[in-house]
PDB file of C-alpha atoms in Angstrom:
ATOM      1  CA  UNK C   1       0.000   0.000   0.000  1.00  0.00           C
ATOM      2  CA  UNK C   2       1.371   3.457  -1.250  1.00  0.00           C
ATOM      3  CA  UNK C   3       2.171   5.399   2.303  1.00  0.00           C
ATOM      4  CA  UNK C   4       0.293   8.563   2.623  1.00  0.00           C
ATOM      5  CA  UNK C   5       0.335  11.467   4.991  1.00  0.00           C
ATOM      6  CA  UNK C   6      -3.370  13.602   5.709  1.00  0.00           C
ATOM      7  CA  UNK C   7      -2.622  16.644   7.357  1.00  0.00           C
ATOM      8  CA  UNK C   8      -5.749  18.506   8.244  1.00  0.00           C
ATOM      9  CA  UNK C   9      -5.148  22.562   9.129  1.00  0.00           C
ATOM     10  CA  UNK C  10      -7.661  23.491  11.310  1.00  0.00           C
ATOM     11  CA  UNK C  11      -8.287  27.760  11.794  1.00  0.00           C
ATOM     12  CA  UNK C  12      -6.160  28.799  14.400  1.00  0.00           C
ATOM     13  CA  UNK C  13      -3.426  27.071  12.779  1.00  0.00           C
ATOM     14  CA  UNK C  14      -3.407  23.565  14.710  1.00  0.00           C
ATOM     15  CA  UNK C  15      -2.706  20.477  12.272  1.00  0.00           C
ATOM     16  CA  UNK C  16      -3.576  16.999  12.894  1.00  0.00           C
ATOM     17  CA  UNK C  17      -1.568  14.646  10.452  1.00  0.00           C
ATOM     18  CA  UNK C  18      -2.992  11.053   9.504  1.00  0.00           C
ATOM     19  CA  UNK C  19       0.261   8.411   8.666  1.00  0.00           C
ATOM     20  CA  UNK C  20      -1.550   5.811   5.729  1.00  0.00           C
ATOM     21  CA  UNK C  21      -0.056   3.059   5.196  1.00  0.00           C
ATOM     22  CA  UNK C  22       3.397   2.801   7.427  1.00  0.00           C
ATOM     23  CA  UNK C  23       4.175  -0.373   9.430  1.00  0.00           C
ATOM     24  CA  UNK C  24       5.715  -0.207  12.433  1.00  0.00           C
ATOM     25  CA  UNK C  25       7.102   2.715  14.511  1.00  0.00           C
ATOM     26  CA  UNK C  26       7.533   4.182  10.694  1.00  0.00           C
ATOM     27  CA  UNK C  27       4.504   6.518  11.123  1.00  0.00           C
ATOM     28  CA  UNK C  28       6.356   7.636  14.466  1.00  0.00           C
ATOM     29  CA  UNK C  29       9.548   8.452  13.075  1.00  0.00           C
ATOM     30  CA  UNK C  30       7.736  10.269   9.735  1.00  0.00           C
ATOM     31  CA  UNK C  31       6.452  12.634  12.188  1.00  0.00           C
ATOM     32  CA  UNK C  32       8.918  13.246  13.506  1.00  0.00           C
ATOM     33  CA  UNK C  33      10.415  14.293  10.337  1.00  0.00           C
ATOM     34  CA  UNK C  34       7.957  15.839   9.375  1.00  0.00           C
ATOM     35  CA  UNK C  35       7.934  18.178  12.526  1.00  0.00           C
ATOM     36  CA  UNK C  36      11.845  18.865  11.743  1.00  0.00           C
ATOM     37  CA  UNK C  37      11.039  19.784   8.076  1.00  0.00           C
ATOM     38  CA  UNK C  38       7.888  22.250   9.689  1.00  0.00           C
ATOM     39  CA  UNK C  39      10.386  24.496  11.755  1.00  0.00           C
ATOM     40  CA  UNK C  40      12.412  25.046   8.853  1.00  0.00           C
ATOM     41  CA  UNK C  41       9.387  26.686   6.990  1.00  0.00           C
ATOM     42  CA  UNK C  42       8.789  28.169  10.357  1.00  0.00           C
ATOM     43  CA  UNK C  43       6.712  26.409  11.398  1.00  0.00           C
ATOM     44  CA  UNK C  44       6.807  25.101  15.170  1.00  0.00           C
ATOM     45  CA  UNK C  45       4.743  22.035  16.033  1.00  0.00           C
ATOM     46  CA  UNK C  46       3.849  20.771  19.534  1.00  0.00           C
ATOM     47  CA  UNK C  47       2.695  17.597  20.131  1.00  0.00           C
ATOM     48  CA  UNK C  48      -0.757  17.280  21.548  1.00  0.00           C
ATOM     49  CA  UNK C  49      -2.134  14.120  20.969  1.00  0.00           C
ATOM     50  CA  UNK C  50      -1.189  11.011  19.595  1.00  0.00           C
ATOM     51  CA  UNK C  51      -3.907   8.483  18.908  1.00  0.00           C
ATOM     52  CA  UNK C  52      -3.578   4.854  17.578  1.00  0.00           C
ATOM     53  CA  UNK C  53      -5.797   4.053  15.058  1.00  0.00           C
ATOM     54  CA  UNK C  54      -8.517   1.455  15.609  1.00  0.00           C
ATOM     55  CA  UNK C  55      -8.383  -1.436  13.862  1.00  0.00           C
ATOM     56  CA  UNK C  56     -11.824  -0.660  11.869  1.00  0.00           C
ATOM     57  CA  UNK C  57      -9.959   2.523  10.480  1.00  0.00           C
ATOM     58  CA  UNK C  58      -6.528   0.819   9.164  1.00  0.00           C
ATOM     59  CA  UNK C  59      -9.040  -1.736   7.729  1.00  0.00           C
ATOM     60  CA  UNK C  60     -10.640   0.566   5.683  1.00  0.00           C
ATOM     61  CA  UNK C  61      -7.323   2.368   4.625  1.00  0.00           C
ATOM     62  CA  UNK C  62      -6.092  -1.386   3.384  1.00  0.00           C
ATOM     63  CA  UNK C  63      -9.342  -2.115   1.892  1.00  0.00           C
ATOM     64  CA  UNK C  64      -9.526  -5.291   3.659  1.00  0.00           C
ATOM     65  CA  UNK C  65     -12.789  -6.316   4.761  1.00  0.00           C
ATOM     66  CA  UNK C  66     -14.108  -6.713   8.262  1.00  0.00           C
ATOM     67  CA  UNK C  67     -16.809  -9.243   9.648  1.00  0.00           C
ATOM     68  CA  UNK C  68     -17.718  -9.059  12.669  1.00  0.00           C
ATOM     69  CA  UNK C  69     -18.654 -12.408  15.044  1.00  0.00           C
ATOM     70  CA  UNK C  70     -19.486 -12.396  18.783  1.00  0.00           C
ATOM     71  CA  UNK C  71     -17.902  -8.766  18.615  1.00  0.00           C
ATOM     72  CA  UNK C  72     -14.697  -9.636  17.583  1.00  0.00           C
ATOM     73  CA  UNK C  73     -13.582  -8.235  14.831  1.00  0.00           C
ATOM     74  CA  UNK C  74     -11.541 -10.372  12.241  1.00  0.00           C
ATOM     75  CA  UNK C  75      -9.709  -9.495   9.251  1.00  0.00           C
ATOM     76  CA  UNK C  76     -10.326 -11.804   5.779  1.00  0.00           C
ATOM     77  CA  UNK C  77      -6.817 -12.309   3.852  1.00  0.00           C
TER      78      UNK C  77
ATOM     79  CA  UNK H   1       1.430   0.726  13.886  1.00  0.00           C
ATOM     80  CA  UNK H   2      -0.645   3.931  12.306  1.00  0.00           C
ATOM     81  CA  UNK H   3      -1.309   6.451  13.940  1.00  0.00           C
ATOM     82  CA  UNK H   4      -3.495   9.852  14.269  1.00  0.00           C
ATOM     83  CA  UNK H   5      -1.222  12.892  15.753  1.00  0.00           C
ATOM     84  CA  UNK H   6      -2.465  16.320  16.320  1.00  0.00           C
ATOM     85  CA  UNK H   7      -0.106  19.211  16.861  1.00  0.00           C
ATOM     86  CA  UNK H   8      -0.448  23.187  18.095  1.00  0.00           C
ATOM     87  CA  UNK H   9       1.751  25.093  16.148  1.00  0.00           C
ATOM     88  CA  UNK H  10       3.345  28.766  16.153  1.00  0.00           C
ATOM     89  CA  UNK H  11       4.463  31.021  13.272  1.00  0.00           C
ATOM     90  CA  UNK H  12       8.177  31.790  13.793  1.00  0.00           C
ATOM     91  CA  UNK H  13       9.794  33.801  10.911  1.00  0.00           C
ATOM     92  CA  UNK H  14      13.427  34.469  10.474  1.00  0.00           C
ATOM     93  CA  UNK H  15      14.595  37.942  12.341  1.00  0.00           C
ATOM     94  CA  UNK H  16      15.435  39.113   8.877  1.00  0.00           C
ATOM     95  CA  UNK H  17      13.613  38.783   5.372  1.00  0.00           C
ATOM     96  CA  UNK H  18      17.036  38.653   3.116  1.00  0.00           C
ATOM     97  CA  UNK H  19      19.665  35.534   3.766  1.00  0.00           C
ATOM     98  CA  UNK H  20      23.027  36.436   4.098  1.00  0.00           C
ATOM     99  CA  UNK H  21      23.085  34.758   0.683  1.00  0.00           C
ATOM    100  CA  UNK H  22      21.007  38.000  -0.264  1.00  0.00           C
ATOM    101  CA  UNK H  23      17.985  35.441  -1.672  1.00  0.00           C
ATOM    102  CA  UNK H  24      14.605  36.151   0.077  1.00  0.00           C
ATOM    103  CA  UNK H  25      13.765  34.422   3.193  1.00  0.00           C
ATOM    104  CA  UNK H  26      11.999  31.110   2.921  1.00  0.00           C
ATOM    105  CA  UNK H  27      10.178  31.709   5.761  1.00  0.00           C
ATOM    106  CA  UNK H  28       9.327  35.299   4.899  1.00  0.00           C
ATOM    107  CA  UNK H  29       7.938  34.116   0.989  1.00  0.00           C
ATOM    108  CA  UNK H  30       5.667  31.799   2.627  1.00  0.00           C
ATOM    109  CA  UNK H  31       4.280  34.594   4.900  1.00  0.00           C
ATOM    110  CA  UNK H  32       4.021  37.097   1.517  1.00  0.00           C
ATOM    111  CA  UNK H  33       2.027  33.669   0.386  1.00  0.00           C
ATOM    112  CA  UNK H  34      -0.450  33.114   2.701  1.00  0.00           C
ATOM    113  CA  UNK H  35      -1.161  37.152   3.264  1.00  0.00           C
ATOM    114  CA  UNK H  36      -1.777  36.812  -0.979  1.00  0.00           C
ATOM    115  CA  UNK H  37      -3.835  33.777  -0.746  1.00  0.00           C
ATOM    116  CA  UNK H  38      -5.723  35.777   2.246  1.00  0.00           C
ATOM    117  CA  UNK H  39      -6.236  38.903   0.462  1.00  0.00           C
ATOM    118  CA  UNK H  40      -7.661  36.467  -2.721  1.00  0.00           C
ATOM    119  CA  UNK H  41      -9.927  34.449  -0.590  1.00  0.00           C
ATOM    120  CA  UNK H  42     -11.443  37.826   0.866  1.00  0.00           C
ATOM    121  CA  UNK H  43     -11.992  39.881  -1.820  1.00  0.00           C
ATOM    122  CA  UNK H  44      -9.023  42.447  -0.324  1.00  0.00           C
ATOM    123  CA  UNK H  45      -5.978  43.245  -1.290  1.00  0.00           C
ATOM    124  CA  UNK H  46      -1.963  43.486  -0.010  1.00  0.00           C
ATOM    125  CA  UNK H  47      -0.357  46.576   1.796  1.00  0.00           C
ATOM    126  CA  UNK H  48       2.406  47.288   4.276  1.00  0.00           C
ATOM    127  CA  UNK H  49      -0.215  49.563   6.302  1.00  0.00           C
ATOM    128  CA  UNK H  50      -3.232  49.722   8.287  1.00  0.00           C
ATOM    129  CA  UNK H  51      -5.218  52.042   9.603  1.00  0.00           C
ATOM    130  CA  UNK H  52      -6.699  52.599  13.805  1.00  0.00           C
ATOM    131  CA  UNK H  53      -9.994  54.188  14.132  1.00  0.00           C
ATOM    132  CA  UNK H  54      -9.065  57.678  13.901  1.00  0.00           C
ATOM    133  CA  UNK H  55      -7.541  56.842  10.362  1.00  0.00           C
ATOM    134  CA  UNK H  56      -4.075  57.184  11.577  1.00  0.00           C
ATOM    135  CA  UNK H  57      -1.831  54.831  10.229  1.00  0.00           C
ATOM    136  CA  UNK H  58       0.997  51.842  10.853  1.00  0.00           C
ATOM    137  CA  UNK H  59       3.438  50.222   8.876  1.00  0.00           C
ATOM    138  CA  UNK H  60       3.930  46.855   9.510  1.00  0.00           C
ATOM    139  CA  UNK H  61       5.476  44.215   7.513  1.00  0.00           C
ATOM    140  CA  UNK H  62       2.579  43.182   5.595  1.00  0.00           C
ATOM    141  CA  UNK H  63      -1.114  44.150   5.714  1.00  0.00           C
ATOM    142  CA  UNK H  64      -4.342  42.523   4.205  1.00  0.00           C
ATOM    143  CA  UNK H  65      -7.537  45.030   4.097  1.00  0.00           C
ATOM    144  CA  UNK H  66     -10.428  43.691   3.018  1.00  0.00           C
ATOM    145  CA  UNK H  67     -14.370  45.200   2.688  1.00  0.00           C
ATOM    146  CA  UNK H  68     -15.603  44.020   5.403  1.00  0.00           C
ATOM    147  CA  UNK H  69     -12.709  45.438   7.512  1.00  0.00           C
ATOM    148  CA  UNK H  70     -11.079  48.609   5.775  1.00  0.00           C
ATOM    149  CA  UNK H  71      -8.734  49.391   8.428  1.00  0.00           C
ATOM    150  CA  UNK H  72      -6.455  46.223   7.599  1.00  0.00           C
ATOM    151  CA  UNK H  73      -5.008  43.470   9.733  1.00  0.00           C
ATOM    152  CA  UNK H  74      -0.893  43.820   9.994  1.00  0.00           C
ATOM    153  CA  UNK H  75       1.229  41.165  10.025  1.00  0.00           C
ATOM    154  CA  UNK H  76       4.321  42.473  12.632  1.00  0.00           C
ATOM    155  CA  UNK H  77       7.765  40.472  12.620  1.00  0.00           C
ATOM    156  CA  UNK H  78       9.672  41.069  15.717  1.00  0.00           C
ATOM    157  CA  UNK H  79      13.689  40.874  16.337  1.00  0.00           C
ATOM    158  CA  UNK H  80      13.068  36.875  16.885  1.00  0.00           C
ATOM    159  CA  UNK H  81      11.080  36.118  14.680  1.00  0.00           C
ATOM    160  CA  UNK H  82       8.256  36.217  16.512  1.00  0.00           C
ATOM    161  CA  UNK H  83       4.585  36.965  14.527  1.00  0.00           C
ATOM    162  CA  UNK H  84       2.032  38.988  15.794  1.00  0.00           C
ATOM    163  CA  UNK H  85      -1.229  40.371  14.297  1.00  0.00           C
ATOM    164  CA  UNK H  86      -2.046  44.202  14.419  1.00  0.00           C
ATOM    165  CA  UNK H  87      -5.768  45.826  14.409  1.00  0.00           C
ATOM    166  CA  UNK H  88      -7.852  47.894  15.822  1.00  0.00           C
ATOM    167  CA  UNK H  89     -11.306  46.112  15.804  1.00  0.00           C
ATOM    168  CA  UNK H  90     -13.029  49.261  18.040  1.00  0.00           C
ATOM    169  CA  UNK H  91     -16.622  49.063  16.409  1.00  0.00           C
ATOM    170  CA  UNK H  92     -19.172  50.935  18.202  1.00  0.00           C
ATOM    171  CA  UNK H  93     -21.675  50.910  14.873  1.00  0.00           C
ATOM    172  CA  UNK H  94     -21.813  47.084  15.134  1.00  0.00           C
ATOM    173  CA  UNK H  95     -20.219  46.312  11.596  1.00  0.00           C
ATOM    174  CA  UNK H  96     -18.703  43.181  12.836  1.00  0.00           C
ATOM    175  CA  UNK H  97     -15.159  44.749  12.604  1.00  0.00           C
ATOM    176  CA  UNK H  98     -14.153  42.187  15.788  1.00  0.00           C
ATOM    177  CA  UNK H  99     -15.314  38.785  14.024  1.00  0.00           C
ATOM    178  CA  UNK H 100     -13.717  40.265  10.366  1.00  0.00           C
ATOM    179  CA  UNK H 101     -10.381  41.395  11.687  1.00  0.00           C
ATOM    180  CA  UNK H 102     -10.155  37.682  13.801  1.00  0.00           C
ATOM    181  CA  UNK H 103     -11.191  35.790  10.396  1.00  0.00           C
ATOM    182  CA  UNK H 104      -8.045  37.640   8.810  1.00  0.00           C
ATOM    183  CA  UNK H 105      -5.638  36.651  10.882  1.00  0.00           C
ATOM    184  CA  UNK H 106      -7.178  33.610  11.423  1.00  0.00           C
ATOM    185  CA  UNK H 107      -7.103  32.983   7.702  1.00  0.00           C
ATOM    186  CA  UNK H 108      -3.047  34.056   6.910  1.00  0.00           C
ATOM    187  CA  UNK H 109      -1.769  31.932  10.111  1.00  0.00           C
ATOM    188  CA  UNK H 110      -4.397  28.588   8.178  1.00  0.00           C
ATOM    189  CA  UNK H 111      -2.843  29.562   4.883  1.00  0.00           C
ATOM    190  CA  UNK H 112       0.650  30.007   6.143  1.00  0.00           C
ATOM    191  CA  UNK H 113       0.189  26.915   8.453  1.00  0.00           C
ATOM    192  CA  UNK H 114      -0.974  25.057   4.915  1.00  0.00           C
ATOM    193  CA  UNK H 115       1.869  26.009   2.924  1.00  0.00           C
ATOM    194  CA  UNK H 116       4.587  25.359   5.211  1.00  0.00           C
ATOM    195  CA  UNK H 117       2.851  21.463   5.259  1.00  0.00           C
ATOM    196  CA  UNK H 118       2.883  21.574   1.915  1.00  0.00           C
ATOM    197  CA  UNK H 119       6.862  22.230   1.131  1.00  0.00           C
ATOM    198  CA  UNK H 120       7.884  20.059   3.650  1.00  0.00           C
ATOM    199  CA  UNK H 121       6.121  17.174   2.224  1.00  0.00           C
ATOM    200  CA  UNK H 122       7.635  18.140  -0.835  1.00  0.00           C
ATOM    201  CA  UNK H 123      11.188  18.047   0.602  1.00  0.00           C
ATOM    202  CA  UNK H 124      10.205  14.445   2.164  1.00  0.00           C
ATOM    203  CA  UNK H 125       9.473  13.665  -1.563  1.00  0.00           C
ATOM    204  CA  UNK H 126       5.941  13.583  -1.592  1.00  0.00           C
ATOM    205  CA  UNK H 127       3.467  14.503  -4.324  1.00  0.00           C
ATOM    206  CA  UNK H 128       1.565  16.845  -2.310  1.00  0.00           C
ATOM    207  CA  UNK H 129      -2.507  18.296  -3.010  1.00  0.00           C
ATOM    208  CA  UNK H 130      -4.429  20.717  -1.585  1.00  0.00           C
ATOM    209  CA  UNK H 131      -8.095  21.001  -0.561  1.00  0.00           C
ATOM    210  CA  UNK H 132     -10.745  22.603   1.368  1.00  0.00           C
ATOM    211  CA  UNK H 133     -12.842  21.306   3.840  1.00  0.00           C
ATOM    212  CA  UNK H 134     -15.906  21.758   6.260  1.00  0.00           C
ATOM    213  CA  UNK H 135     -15.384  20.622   9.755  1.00  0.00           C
ATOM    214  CA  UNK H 136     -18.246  21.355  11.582  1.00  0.00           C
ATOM    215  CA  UNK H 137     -19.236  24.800   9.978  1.00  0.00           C
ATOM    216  CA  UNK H 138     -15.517  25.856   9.978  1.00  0.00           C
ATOM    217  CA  UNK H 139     -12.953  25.486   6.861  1.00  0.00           C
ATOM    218  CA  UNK H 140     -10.347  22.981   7.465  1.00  0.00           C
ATOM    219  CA  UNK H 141      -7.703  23.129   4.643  1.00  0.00           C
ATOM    220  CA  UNK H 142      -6.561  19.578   3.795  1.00  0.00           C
ATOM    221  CA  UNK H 143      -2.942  18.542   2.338  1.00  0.00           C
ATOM    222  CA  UNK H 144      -2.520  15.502   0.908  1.00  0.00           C
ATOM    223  CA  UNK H 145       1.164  13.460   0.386  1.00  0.00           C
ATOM    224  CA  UNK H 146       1.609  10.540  -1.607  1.00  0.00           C
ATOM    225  CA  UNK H 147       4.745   8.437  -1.802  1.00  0.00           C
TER     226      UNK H 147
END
């Protein structure tokens, strides 16, 4: 899957930046590179949050499909 | 892993708008940017002034006046860097001159805030896009980079 990154800028200038398609700590380390490459433009960015994503959302980034059973979710390959 | 991470961020422009290499500040184009884009988006146009409420006036390093606020916000650059918006929003007719001097300065820290996303993805070597968005009756701008 091609990796993406979704940065949304909200009004007052706060961003929140969605990592598609990185395994790993690889989405962690893209921020942070990311944040390095922002202060050069001028940029400072403070972390405020950090949220994993559930698995129903990385699902439906892959495209796999879900089915849910006794409210576990399971992936089909 | 994947993950969602939300970030505050400041405007921090270098103390001087000419490199030593005597090209234009990186940092200083992207702020001419956004106050351009600004100006576009509100019908105004680009100035180095505004104006208080007795019509006396202030240079600053950039200014975007639109119609519905003639006096101008200013965009102010201080020894460190440091950005800082200048008005004077005193409106005792009630022509909104507080919410349309705030959506101003909101708008050029958005549009500088977007464009500084968008050329660092595009030194990490992504294809980058830009869009607009609603998020809940507000405009969110969205950039997009592909690998």
């Amino acid at each position: 899957m091609a990796r993406q990154v979704k940065v949304k800028v909200l009004p007052d200038g706060s961003v929140e930046a969605d990592f598609v398609g990185f395994g790993g700590t690889d989405c962690l380390d893209e921020a942070e590179r990311l944040a390095e490459n922002l202060a050069r433009f001028g940029l400072r960015a403070d972390p405020t949050a950090v949220r994993r994503k559930t698995s129903a959302e990385i699902a439906k980034e892959t495209g796999e499909e879900e089915q849910g059973r006794d409210g576990v979710l399971t992936r089909s390959r | 892993m994947s993950v969602v991470s939300s970030y505050r961020t400041r405007i921090t422009l270098s103390p001087r708008p000419v490199g030593e290499d005597g090209l234009p500040d990186l940092t200083w184009e992207l702020m001419r940017r956004a106050v351009e884009v600004t100006a576009q988006e509100l019908g105004g146009t680009v100035g180095d002034h505004i104006l208080d409420a007795y019509g006396r006036t202030f240079r600053c390093e950039f200014a975007v006046t639109t119609p519905a606020f003639p006096r101008g916000v200013g965009v102010r650059v201080g020894p460190d860097g440091e950005v800082t918006f200048v008005y004077d929003h005193y409106d005792a007719e009630g022509r909104g001159y507080r919410r349309a001097a705030a959506e101003i300065s909101e708008r050029i820290t958005q549009n500088y805030a977007a464009l500084a996303v968008a050329r660092a993805l595009a030194e990490m070597n992504y294809s980058v896009e830009m869009d607009e968005s609603q998020e809940g009756g507000s405009r969110a701008v969205v950039v997009r980079g592909s690998l």
